[in-house]
Coordinates of C-alpha atoms in Angstrom, one line a residue:
Chain X
X1 CA 36.2 111.9 121.9
X2 CA 38.5 109.6 120.1
X3 CA 40.4 112.4 118.4
X4 CA 41.4 113.8 122.1
X5 CA 44.9 112.2 122.4
X6 CA 45.4 112.6 118.9
X7 CA 44.6 116.0 118.6
X8 CA 46.9 116.5 122.5
X9 CA 49.9 114.7 120.1
X10 CA 49.5 117.1 117.4
X11 CA 49.4 120.4 119.3
X12 CA 52.3 119.1 121.4
X13 CA 54.1 118.2 118.7
X14 CA 53.4 121.7 116.9
X15 CA 54.8 123.2 120.1
X16 CA 58.1 121.5 120.2
X17 CA 58.5 122.2 116.6
X18 CA 58.4 125.7 117.6
X19 CA 60.4 125.4 120.6
X20 CA 62.9 123.2 118.8
X21 CA 63.2 126.0 116.1
X22 CA 63.4 129.2 118.5
X23 CA 66.4 127.7 120.3
X24 CA 68.2 126.6 117.6
X25 CA 67.7 129.8 115.9
X26 CA 68.7 132.1 118.9
X27 CA 71.6 129.5 119.6
X28 CA 72.9 130.3 115.9
X29 CA 71.7 133.7 116.1
X30 CA 73.9 134.1 119.1
X31 CA 76.9 132.5 117.7
X32 CA 77.1 134.6 114.3
X33 CA 78.5 137.5 115.2
X34 CA 81.6 136.2 117.3
X35 CA 83.3 132.9 115.3
X36 CA 86.4 133.7 117.0
X37 CA 85.0 133.4 120.5
X38 CA 82.8 130.5 119.7
X39 CA 85.8 128.5 118.3
X40 CA 88.0 129.3 121.6
X41 CA 84.4 127.7 123.0
X42 CA 84.8 124.6 121.2
X43 CA 88.8 124.7 121.5
X44 CA 87.9 124.2 125.4
X45 CA 86.7 121.4 125.1
X46 CA 90.3 120.0 124.2
X47 CA 88.4 117.8 121.8
X48 CA 89.7 119.2 118.4
X49 CA 91.8 121.7 117.5
X50 CA 92.2 125.0 116.3
X51 CA 91.6 124.6 112.7
X52 CA 88.5 122.2 113.1
X53 CA 86.9 124.0 115.7
X54 CA 87.3 127.7 113.4
X55 CA 85.8 125.6 110.5
X56 CA 82.5 124.5 113.1
X57 CA 82.7 128.1 114.8
X58 CA 82.0 129.2 111.2
X59 CA 79.5 127.1 109.7
X60 CA 77.4 125.6 112.5
X61 CA 75.7 128.8 113.3
X62 CA 74.4 128.8 109.7
X63 CA 73.2 125.1 109.7
X64 CA 71.5 125.7 113.0
X65 CA 69.9 128.9 111.8
X66 CA 69.3 126.7 107.6
X67 CA 67.3 124.1 109.8
X68 CA 65.0 126.5 112.3
X69 CA 63.7 128.2 109.3
X70 CA 63.6 124.6 107.6
X71 CA 61.1 122.9 110.1
X72 CA 58.7 124.7 108.3
X73 CA 59.4 123.5 105.0
X74 CA 57.7 120.2 104.8
X75 CA 59.7 118.8 102.4
X76 CA 62.9 119.7 104.4
X77 CA 61.8 118.9 107.4
X78 CA 63.4 115.4 108.1
X79 CA 66.3 116.5 107.7
X80 CA 66.2 119.3 109.6
X81 CA 65.5 117.5 112.4
X82 CA 68.0 114.7 111.7
X83 CA 70.5 117.2 111.7
X84 CA 69.3 118.8 114.7
X85 CA 68.9 115.6 116.4
X86 CA 72.3 114.3 115.2
X87 CA 73.9 117.6 116.4
X88 CA 72.3 117.6 120.0
X89 CA 73.9 114.0 120.6
X90 CA 76.6 115.2 119.5
X91 CA 76.9 118.5 121.8
X92 CA 75.5 115.8 124.7
X93 CA 78.5 113.7 124.3
X94 CA 80.8 116.8 124.4
X95 CA 79.4 117.9 127.0
X96 CA 79.3 114.8 129.4
X97 CA 82.8 114.1 128.1
X98 CA 84.0 117.9 129.6
X99 CA 82.4 117.0 132.9
X100 CA 83.7 113.6 133.3
X101 CA 87.0 115.4 132.6
X102 CA 86.4 117.9 135.4
X103 CA 87.0 121.0 132.6
X104 CA 85.7 123.7 134.0
X105 CA 84.2 125.6 130.9
X106 CA 80.8 127.3 130.1
X107 CA 79.0 125.1 127.4
X108 CA 79.4 127.5 124.2
X109 CA 75.9 126.9 122.9
X110 CA 75.1 130.3 123.0
X111 CA 77.8 132.1 121.9
X112 CA 80.4 133.1 124.6
X113 CA 79.1 135.0 128.5
X114 CA 77.2 131.3 129.2
X115 CA 78.5 130.4 133.2
X116 CA 80.7 128.5 134.0
X117 CA 81.0 124.9 136.3
X118 CA 79.7 121.9 137.0
X119 CA 76.5 123.2 137.6
X120 CA 75.6 125.2 134.7
X121 CA 77.6 122.5 132.5
X122 CA 75.5 120.0 134.0
X123 CA 72.5 122.2 132.9
X124 CA 73.3 122.1 129.8
X125 CA 74.0 118.5 129.6
X126 CA 69.8 118.3 130.2
X127 CA 69.4 120.4 127.8
X128 CA 71.3 118.8 125.1
X129 CA 70.0 115.6 125.8
X130 CA 66.6 116.8 126.4
X131 CA 67.1 118.4 123.2
X132 CA 68.4 115.4 121.6
X133 CA 65.3 113.5 122.5
X134 CA 62.8 115.9 121.5
X135 CA 64.2 116.0 117.9
X136 CA 64.0 112.5 117.6
X137 CA 60.5 112.1 118.6
X138 CA 59.5 114.8 115.9
X139 CA 61.5 113.3 113.4
X140 CA 60.2 109.3 114.2
X141 CA 56.0 111.0 114.1
X142 CA 57.0 112.9 110.9
X143 CA 58.3 109.7 109.2
X144 CA 55.2 108.0 110.7
X145 CA 53.2 110.3 109.2
X146 CA 55.0 110.5 105.8
X147 CA 54.6 106.7 105.4
X148 CA 50.7 106.9 106.9
X149 CA 50.2 109.6 103.4
X150 CA 52.0 107.6 101.1
X151 CA 50.3 104.4 102.2
X152 CA 46.8 106.3 101.2
Chain V
X1 CA 66.6 107.0 104.7
X2 CA 67.9 108.4 101.1
X3 CA 65.5 111.4 101.0
X4 CA 66.3 112.3 105.0
X5 CA 70.5 112.3 103.0
X6 CA 69.0 114.3 100.4
X7 CA 67.7 116.9 102.4
X8 CA 70.8 117.1 104.8
X9 CA 72.5 117.5 102.0
X10 CA 70.8 121.0 100.7
X11 CA 70.8 122.1 104.1
X12 CA 74.1 121.9 104.6
X13 CA 74.8 123.2 101.1
X14 CA 72.4 125.9 101.5
X15 CA 74.7 126.6 104.7
X16 CA 77.6 126.4 103.7
X17 CA 77.2 129.5 100.9
X18 CA 76.9 132.1 104.2
X19 CA 79.4 130.4 106.1
X20 CA 81.5 130.4 103.0
X21 CA 81.0 134.4 103.0
X22 CA 81.8 134.6 107.1
X23 CA 85.0 132.6 106.0
X24 CA 86.1 135.1 103.9
X25 CA 85.2 137.9 106.1
X26 CA 87.1 136.3 109.4
X27 CA 89.7 135.1 107.3
X28 CA 92.4 136.3 109.3
X29 CA 91.3 134.1 112.2
X30 CA 92.7 131.2 110.1
X31 CA 96.4 133.0 110.6
X32 CA 98.6 132.6 113.7
X33 CA 97.6 136.0 115.9
X34 CA 100.7 137.5 116.9
X35 CA 102.6 137.6 120.1
X36 CA 100.5 140.3 122.8
X37 CA 103.2 143.0 123.8
X38 CA 102.8 141.3 127.3
X39 CA 103.2 138.0 126.0
X40 CA 107.0 135.7 125.2
X41 CA 107.2 132.3 124.1
X42 CA 109.9 129.6 125.3
X43 CA 112.5 130.9 122.8
X44 CA 112.3 134.4 123.4
X45 CA 112.6 133.4 127.4
X46 CA 116.2 131.6 127.0
X47 CA 117.7 134.2 124.6
X48 CA 116.6 136.6 127.8
X49 CA 118.0 134.1 130.1
X50 CA 121.2 133.5 128.0
X51 CA 121.8 137.2 127.4
X52 CA 121.6 137.5 131.1
X53 CA 121.4 141.2 131.2
X54 CA 117.9 140.8 133.0
X55 CA 116.9 138.2 135.8
X56 CA 114.7 135.9 134.2
X57 CA 112.1 134.5 137.1
X58 CA 109.9 131.7 136.0
X59 CA 106.7 131.4 138.0
X60 CA 104.5 127.9 136.9
X61 CA 101.1 129.0 137.3
X62 CA 99.5 125.4 136.8
X63 CA 98.4 123.6 139.6
X64 CA 100.3 121.4 142.4
X65 CA 100.1 117.9 140.9
X66 CA 101.7 119.3 137.1
X67 CA 104.3 121.2 138.9
X68 CA 105.5 117.8 140.8
X69 CA 105.2 116.4 137.8
X70 CA 107.4 118.5 135.8
X71 CA 108.2 122.2 135.5
X72 CA 111.0 124.1 133.9
X73 CA 114.2 124.5 135.9
X74 CA 113.9 126.9 138.5
X75 CA 110.7 128.0 138.3
X76 CA 108.9 128.5 141.5
X77 CA 104.8 127.5 141.5
X78 CA 102.0 130.3 142.0
X79 CA 98.7 129.5 141.1
X80 CA 95.3 131.4 142.7
X81 CA 94.4 128.1 144.6
X82 CA 97.6 128.3 146.6
X83 CA 98.2 131.9 146.6
X84 CA 98.6 132.6 149.9
X85 CA 101.1 130.2 150.6
X86 CA 103.0 130.3 147.4
X87 CA 103.7 133.8 147.2
X88 CA 106.4 134.4 149.7
X89 CA 108.7 132.4 147.6
X90 CA 107.9 134.3 145.2
X91 CA 108.3 137.7 146.6
X92 CA 111.8 135.8 148.3
X93 CA 112.8 135.0 144.9
X94 CA 111.9 138.8 143.6
X95 CA 114.0 139.9 146.7
X96 CA 115.5 143.8 145.9
X97 CA 116.7 143.0 142.4
X98 CA 114.1 146.0 140.6
X99 CA 115.6 144.3 136.9
X100 CA 113.8 140.7 137.5
X101 CA 111.7 139.9 134.6
X102 CA 108.6 137.5 135.5
X103 CA 107.9 134.8 132.8
X104 CA 104.8 132.9 134.1
X105 CA 103.0 130.1 132.0
X106 CA 100.2 127.3 132.6
X107 CA 99.4 124.1 130.5
X108 CA 99.0 125.4 126.5
X109 CA 97.4 128.4 124.6
X110 CA 94.1 127.5 126.1
X111 CA 94.7 127.8 130.0
X112 CA 93.9 131.3 131.7
X113 CA 95.8 130.8 135.0
X114 CA 99.0 132.3 133.6
X115 CA 97.5 135.8 132.6
X116 CA 95.3 135.8 135.5
X117 CA 98.5 135.0 138.0
X118 CA 100.3 137.9 136.2
X119 CA 97.3 140.6 136.2
X120 CA 97.5 139.3 140.1
X121 CA 101.2 139.8 140.5
X122 CA 101.2 143.4 138.8
X123 CA 98.2 144.5 141.4
X124 CA 99.8 142.5 143.9
X125 CA 103.7 143.5 144.1
X126 CA 103.4 146.8 141.6
X127 CA 105.5 144.6 139.7
X128 CA 105.5 145.5 135.4
X129 CA 108.1 143.6 133.9
X130 CA 105.5 140.4 133.3
X131 CA 105.2 138.3 130.7
X132 CA 102.7 135.5 129.8
X133 CA 104.4 132.8 128.1
X134 CA 102.5 131.7 124.7
X135 CA 101.4 128.3 124.4
X136 CA 102.3 127.1 127.8
X137 CA 104.0 124.2 129.0
X138 CA 102.5 122.3 126.4
X139 CA 104.7 124.4 123.7
X140 CA 107.9 124.2 125.2

């Protein structure tokens, strides 16, 4: 009976890991084929100019895919989760900034063709914030388990 | 913490390999794209105005506040939000002269308002000599 809560937490963590990997795998794949469109989506935030936006558009999808796979490799899981939590936090700040400035853009999170407008951006903001929190929780849990194993 | 940084470095290097290949495949993206057939620049517009062979009508497709703050000399405001109110002045300025060339601008390369206004003018007025000013107001 005492194992029930830990089992529930373990199952929740496993499901969350799968979900995070799936979301970022899909996000990466959806942006790889059209870097110009993703670069434009980044540019539309009016935070970074064209060349840095292009570099991010060419690099970030591969990092997202790499991290999605690395989540399932125990020796790389912490790094992948830390990077994805950081990324999601940055996305959250970008989207909040766009909302604050009244920009009528789509988030660009899953390539082009996303909905524009304030309501769509609010949904993207909530999703990015949730992803950041889940990644941070999974990272914390993974680190606690790793330190527990090290003490044994 | 050190382990996490090391893992992020490993992931970054691994991702850099396909990213570099992708950058090579899409290397043309780093070059400035040439002007589209219906695009022009401030320099070209000024040259057209100097040549005086063609009458140029500048259309400011930014919002009313931006237009009120500053606009190109002689430019008329026309944005989709106030289309019905602002279009008559444009039609009046066009007059009967068939050789008037319209140049539409908005804020910068990222705004789509100038292209949207150009498309709508072509559709509603049947006027074909319409250019979109690449780089917009900020590139003047």
